[in-house]
Coordinates of N, CA and C in Angstrom, one line a residue:
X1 N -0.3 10.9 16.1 CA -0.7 11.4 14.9 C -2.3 11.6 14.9
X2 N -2.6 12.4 14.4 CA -4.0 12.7 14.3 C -4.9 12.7 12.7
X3 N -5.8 13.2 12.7 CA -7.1 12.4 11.6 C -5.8 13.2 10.3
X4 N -5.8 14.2 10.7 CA -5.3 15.3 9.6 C -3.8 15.5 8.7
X5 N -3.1 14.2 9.8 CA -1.9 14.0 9.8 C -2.0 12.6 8.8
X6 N -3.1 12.3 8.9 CA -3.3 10.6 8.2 C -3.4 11.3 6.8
X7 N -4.7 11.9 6.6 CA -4.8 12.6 5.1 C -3.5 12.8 4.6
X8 N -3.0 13.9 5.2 CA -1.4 14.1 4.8 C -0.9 13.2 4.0
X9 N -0.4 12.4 5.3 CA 0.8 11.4 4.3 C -0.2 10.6 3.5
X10 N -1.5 10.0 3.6 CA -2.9 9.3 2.7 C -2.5 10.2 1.3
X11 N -2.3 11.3 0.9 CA -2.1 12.5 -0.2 C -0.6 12.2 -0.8
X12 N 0.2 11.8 0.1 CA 1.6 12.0 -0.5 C 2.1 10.6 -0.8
X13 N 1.3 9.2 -0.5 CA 0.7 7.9 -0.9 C 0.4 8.0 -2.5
X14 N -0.9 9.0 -2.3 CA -1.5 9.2 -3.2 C -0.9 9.4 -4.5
X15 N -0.3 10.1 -4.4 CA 1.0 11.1 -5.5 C 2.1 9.6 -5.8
X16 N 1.9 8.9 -5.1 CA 2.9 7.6 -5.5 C 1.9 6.8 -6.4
X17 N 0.7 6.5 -5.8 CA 0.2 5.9 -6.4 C -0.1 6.3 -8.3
X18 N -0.2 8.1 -8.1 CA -0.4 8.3 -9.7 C 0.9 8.1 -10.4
X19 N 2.2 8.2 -9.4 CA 3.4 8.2 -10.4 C 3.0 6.1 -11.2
X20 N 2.5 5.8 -10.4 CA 2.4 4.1 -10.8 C 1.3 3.9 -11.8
X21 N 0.7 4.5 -11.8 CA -0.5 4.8 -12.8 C 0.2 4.9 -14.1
X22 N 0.6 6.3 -13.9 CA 1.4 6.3 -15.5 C 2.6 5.7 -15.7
X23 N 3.0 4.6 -14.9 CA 4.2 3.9 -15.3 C 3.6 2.5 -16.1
X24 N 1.9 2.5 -15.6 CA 1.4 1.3 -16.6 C 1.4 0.6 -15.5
X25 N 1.5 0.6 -14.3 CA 1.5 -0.3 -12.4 C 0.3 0.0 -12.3
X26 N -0.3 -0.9 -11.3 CA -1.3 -0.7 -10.4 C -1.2 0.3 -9.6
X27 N -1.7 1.2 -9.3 CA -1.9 2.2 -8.8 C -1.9 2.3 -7.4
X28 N -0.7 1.9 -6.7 CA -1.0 1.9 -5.0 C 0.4 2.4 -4.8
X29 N 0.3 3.2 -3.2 CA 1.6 4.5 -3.0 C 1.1 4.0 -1.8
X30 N 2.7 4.0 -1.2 CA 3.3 3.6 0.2 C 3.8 5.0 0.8
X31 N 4.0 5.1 1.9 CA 4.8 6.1 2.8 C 5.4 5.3 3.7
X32 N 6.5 5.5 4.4 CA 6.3 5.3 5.8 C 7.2 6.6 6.6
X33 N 6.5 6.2 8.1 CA 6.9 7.8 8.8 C 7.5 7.3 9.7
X34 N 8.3 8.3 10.6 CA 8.4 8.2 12.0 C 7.7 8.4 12.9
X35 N 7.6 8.0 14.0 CA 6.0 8.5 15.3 C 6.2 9.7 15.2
X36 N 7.1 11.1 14.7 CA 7.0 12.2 14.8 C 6.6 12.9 13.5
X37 N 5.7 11.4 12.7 CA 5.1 11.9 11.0 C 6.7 12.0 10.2
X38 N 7.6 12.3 10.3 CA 9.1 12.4 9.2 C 9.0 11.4 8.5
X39 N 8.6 12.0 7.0 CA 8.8 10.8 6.2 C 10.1 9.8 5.7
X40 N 10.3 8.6 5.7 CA 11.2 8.0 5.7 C 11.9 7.5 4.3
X41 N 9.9 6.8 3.8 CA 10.0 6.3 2.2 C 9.0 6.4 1.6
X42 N 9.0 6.5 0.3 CA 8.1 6.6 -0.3 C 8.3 5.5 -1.5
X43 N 7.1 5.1 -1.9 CA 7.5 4.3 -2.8 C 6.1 3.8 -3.9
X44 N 6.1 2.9 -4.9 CA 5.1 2.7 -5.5 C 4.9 1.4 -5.9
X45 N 4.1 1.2 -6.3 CA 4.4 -0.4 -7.4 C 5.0 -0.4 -8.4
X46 N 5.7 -1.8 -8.7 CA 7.0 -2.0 -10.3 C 7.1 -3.2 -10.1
X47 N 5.7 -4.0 -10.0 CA 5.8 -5.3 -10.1 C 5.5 -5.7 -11.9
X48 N 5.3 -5.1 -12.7 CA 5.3 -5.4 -13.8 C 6.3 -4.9 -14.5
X49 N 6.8 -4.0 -13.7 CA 8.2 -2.7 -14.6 C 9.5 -3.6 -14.3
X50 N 9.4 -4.8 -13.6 CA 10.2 -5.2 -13.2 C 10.5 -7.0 -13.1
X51 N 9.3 -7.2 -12.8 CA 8.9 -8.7 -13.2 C 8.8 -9.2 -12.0
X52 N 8.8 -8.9 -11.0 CA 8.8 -8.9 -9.3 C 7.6 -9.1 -8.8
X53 N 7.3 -10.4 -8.5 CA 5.7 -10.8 -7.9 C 5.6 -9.6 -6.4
X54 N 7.2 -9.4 -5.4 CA 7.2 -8.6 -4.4 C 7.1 -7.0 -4.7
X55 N 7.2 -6.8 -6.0 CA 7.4 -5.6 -6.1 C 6.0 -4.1 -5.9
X56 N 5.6 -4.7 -4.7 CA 4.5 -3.9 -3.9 C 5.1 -2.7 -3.2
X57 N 4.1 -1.5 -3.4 CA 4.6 -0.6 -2.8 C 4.8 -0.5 -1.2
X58 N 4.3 -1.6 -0.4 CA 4.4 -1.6 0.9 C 6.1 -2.3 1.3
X59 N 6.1 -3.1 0.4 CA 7.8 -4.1 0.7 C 8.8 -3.2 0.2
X60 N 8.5 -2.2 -1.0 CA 9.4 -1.2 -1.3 C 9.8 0.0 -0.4
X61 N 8.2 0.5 -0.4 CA 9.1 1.5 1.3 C 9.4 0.7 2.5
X62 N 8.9 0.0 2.9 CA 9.4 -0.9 4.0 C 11.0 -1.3 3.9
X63 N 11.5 -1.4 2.8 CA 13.0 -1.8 2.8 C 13.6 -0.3 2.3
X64 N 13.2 0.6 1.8 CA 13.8 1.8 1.8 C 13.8 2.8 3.1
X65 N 12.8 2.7 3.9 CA 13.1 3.1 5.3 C 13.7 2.2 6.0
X66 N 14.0 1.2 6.1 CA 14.9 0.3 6.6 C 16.6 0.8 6.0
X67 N 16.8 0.8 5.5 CA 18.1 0.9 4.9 C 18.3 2.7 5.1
X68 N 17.1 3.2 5.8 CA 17.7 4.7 5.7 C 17.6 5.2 7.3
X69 N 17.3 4.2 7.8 CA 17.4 3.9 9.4 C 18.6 3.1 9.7
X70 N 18.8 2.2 8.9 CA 20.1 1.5 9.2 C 19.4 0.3 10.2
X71 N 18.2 -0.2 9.8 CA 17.9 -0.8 11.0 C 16.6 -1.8 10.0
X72 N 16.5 -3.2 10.4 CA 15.4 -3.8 9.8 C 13.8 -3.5 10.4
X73 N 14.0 -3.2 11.8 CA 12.9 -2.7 12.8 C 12.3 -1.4 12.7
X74 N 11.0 -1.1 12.1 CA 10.7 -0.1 11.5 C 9.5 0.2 13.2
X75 N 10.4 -0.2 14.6 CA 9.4 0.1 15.8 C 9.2 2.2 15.6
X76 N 7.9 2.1 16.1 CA 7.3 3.7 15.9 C 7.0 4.0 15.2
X77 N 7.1 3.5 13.8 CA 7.0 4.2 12.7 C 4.9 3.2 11.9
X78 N 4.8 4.6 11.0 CA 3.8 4.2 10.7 C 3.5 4.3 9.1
X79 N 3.2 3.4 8.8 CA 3.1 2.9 6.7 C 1.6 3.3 6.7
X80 N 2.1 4.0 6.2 CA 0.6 4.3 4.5 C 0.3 3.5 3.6
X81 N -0.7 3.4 3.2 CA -0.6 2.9 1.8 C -2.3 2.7 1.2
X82 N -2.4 3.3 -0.1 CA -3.8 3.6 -0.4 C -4.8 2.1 -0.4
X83 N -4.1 1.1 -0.6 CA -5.0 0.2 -0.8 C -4.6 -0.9 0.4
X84 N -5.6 -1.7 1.1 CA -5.3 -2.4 2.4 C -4.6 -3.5 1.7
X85 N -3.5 -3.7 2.6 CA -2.5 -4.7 2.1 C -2.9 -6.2 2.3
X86 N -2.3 -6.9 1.3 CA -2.4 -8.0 0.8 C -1.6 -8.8 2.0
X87 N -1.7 -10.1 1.8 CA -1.6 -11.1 3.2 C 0.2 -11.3 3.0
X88 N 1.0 -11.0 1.7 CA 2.0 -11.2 1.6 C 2.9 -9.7 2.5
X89 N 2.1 -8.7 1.8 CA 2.5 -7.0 2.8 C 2.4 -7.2 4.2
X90 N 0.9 -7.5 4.5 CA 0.7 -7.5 6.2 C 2.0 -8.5 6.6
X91 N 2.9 -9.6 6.1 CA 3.1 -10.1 6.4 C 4.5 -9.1 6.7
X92 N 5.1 -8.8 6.1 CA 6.6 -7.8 5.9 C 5.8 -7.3 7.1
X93 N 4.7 -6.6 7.2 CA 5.1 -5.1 8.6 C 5.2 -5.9 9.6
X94 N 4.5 -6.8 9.7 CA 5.0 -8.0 11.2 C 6.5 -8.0 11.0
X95 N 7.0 -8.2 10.1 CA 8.6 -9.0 10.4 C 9.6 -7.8 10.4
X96 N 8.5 -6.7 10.2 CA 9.6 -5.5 9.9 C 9.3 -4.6 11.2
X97 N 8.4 -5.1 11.9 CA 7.4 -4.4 13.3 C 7.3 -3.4 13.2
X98 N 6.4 -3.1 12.0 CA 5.5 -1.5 12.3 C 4.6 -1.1 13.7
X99 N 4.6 0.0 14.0 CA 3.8 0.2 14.9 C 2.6 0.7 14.4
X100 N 2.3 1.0 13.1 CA 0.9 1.7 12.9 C 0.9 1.1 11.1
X101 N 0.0 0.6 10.7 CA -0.8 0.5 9.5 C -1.8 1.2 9.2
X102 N -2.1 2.7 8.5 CA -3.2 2.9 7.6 C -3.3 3.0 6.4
X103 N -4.7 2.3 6.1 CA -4.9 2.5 4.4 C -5.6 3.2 4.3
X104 N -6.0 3.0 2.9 CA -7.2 4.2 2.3 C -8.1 3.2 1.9
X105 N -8.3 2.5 0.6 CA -9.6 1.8 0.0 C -9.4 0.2 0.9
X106 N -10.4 -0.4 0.9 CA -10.6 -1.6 1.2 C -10.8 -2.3 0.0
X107 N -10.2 -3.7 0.1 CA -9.9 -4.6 -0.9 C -10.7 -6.1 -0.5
X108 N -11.9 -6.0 -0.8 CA -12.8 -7.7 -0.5 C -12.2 -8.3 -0.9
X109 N -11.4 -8.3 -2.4 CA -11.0 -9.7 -3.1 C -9.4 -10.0 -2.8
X110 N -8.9 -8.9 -2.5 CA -7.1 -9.7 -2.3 C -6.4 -9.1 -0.9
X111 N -7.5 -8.1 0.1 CA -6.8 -7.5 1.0 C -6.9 -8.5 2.7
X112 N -5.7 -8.4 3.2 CA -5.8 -9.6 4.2 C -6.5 -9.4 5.3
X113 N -6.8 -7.8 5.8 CA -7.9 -7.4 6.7 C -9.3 -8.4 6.6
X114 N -9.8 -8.1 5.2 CA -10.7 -8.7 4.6 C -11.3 -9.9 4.4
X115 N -10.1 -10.2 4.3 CA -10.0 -12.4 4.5 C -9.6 -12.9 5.6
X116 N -9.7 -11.9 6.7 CA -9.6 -12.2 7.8 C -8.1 -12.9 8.1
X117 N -7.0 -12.4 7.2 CA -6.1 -12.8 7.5 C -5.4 -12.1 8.7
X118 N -5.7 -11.5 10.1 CA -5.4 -10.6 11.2 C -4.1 -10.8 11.1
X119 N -3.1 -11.0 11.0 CA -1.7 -11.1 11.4 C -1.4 -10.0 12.2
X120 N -1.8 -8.9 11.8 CA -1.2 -7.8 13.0 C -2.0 -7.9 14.1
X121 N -2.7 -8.8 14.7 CA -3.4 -8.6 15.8 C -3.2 -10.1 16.5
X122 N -2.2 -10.9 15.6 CA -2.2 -12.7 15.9 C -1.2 -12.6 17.3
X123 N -1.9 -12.8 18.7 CA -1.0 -12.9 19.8 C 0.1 -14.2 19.6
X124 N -0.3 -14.8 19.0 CA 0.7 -16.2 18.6 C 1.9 -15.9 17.9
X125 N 2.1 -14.5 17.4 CA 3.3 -14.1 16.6 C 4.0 -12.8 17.9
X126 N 5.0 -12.9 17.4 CA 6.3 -11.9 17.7 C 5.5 -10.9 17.8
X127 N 4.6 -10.0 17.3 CA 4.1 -8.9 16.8 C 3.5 -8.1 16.8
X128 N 2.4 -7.1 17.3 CA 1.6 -6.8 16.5 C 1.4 -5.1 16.9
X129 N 0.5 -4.8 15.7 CA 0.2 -3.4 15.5 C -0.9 -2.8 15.1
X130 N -1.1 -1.6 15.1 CA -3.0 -1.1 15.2 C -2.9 -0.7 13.1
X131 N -3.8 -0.6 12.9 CA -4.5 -0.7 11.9 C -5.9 0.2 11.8
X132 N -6.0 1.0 10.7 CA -6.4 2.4 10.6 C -6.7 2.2 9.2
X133 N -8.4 1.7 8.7 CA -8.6 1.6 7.0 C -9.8 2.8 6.8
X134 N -9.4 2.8 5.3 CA -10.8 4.2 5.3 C -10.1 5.6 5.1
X135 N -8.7 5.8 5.1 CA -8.6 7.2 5.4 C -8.6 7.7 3.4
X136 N -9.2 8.7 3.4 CA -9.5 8.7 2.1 C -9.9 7.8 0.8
X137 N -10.3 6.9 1.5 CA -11.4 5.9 0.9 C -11.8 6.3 -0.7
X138 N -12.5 7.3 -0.8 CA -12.9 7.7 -1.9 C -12.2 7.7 -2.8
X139 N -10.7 8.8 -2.6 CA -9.6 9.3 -3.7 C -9.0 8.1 -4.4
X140 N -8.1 6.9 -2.8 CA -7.5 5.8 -3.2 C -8.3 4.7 -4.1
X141 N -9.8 5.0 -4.4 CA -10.7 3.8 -4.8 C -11.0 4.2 -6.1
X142 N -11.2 5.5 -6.6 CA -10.9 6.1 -7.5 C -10.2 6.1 -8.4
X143 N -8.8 6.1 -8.0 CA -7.8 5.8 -8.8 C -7.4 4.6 -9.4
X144 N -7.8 3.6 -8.5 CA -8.2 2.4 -8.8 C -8.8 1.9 -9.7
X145 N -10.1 2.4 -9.9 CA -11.3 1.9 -10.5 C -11.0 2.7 -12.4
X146 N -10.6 3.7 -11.9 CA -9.8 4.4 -13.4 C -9.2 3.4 -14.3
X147 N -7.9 2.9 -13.4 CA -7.0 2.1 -13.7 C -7.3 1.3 -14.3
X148 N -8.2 0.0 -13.5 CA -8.6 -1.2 -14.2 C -10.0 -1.3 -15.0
X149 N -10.6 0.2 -15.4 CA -11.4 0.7 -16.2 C -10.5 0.9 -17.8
X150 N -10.0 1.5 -17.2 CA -9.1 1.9 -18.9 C -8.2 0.6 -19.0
X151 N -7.9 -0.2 -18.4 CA -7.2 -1.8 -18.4 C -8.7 -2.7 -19.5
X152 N -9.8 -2.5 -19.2 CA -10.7 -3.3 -19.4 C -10.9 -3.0 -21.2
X153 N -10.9 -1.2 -21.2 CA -11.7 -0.8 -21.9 C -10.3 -1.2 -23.4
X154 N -9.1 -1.2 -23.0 CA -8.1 -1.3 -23.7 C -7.9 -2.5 -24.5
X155 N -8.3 -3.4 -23.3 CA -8.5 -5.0 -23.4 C -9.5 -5.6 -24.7
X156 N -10.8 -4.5 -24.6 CA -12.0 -4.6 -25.2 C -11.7 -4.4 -26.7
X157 N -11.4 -3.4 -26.5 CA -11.0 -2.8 -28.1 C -9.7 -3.6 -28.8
X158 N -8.7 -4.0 -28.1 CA -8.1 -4.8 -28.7 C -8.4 -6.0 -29.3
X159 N -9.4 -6.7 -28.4 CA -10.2 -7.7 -29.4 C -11.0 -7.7 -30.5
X160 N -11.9 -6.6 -30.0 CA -12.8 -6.4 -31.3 C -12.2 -5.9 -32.2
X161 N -10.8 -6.0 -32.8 CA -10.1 -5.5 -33.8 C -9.9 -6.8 -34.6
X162 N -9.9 -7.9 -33.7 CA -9.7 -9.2 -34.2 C -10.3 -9.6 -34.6

């Protein structure tokens, strides 16, 4: 897969992540593909729509391309997802054996890249796979910052009514 092929499915992430947006979710959209790019799943966050601490959009397409493979082993395939995954997600693509991770925004305060949690790179595990952060950086950080902008500003006003 190439730079152009990342945008791509990074875009159709993207489009998950706004469906999450206006469901009142954190705003982060999963894909995952086959090594010949065919998308498998798509998915979003509904960890509040649902009350599901797992309900990340990386564990959600990860078990919906699973079940549409017929298979727990997601070998070849490559997950999207706009925001670098958290040490709970990195943990699923090990157990689920992705062959490729890319994100879009980087996450200092909860992403496991970040905190040096490597697990896709831990030779001590069963596992590992390459990792690709940055690809539309901007768009995925964006939507973000929206999010927990109008979260704040909602927050604000509701008190000062008090």
């Amino acid at each position: 897969m190439n730079f152009s092929e990342y945008k791509w499915h990074m875009t159709t992430a993207l489009e998950e992540a706004e469906k999450a947006f206006r469901e009142d979710e954190v705003p982060i959209g999963a894909v995952v593909t086959t090594g010949d790019g065919e998308v498998l799943a798509v998915a979003h966050n509904v960890k509040e729509k649902v009350n599901d601490p797992c309900g990340h959009a990386e564990i959600l397409a990860i078990k919906k391309a699973c079940q549409k493979q017929g298979d727990w082993r997601l070998s070849g395939c490559t997950l999207f997802v706009t925001l670098e995954p958290c040490p709970m997600c990195l943990s699923a693509m090990v157990q689920a054996r992705v062959s490729k991770v890319v994100f879009g925004a980087y996450d200092a305060k909860g992403g496991a890249l970040s905190l040096n949690y490597n697990l896709y790179k831990d030779q001590r595990l069963n596992h590992n796979f390459s990792v690709v952060g940055g690809i539309e950086h901007f768009k995925c950080s964006e939507i973000l910052s929206t999010f927990f902008k109008a979260k704040r500003n909602k927050y604000k006003h509701k008190n000062s009514q008090k």
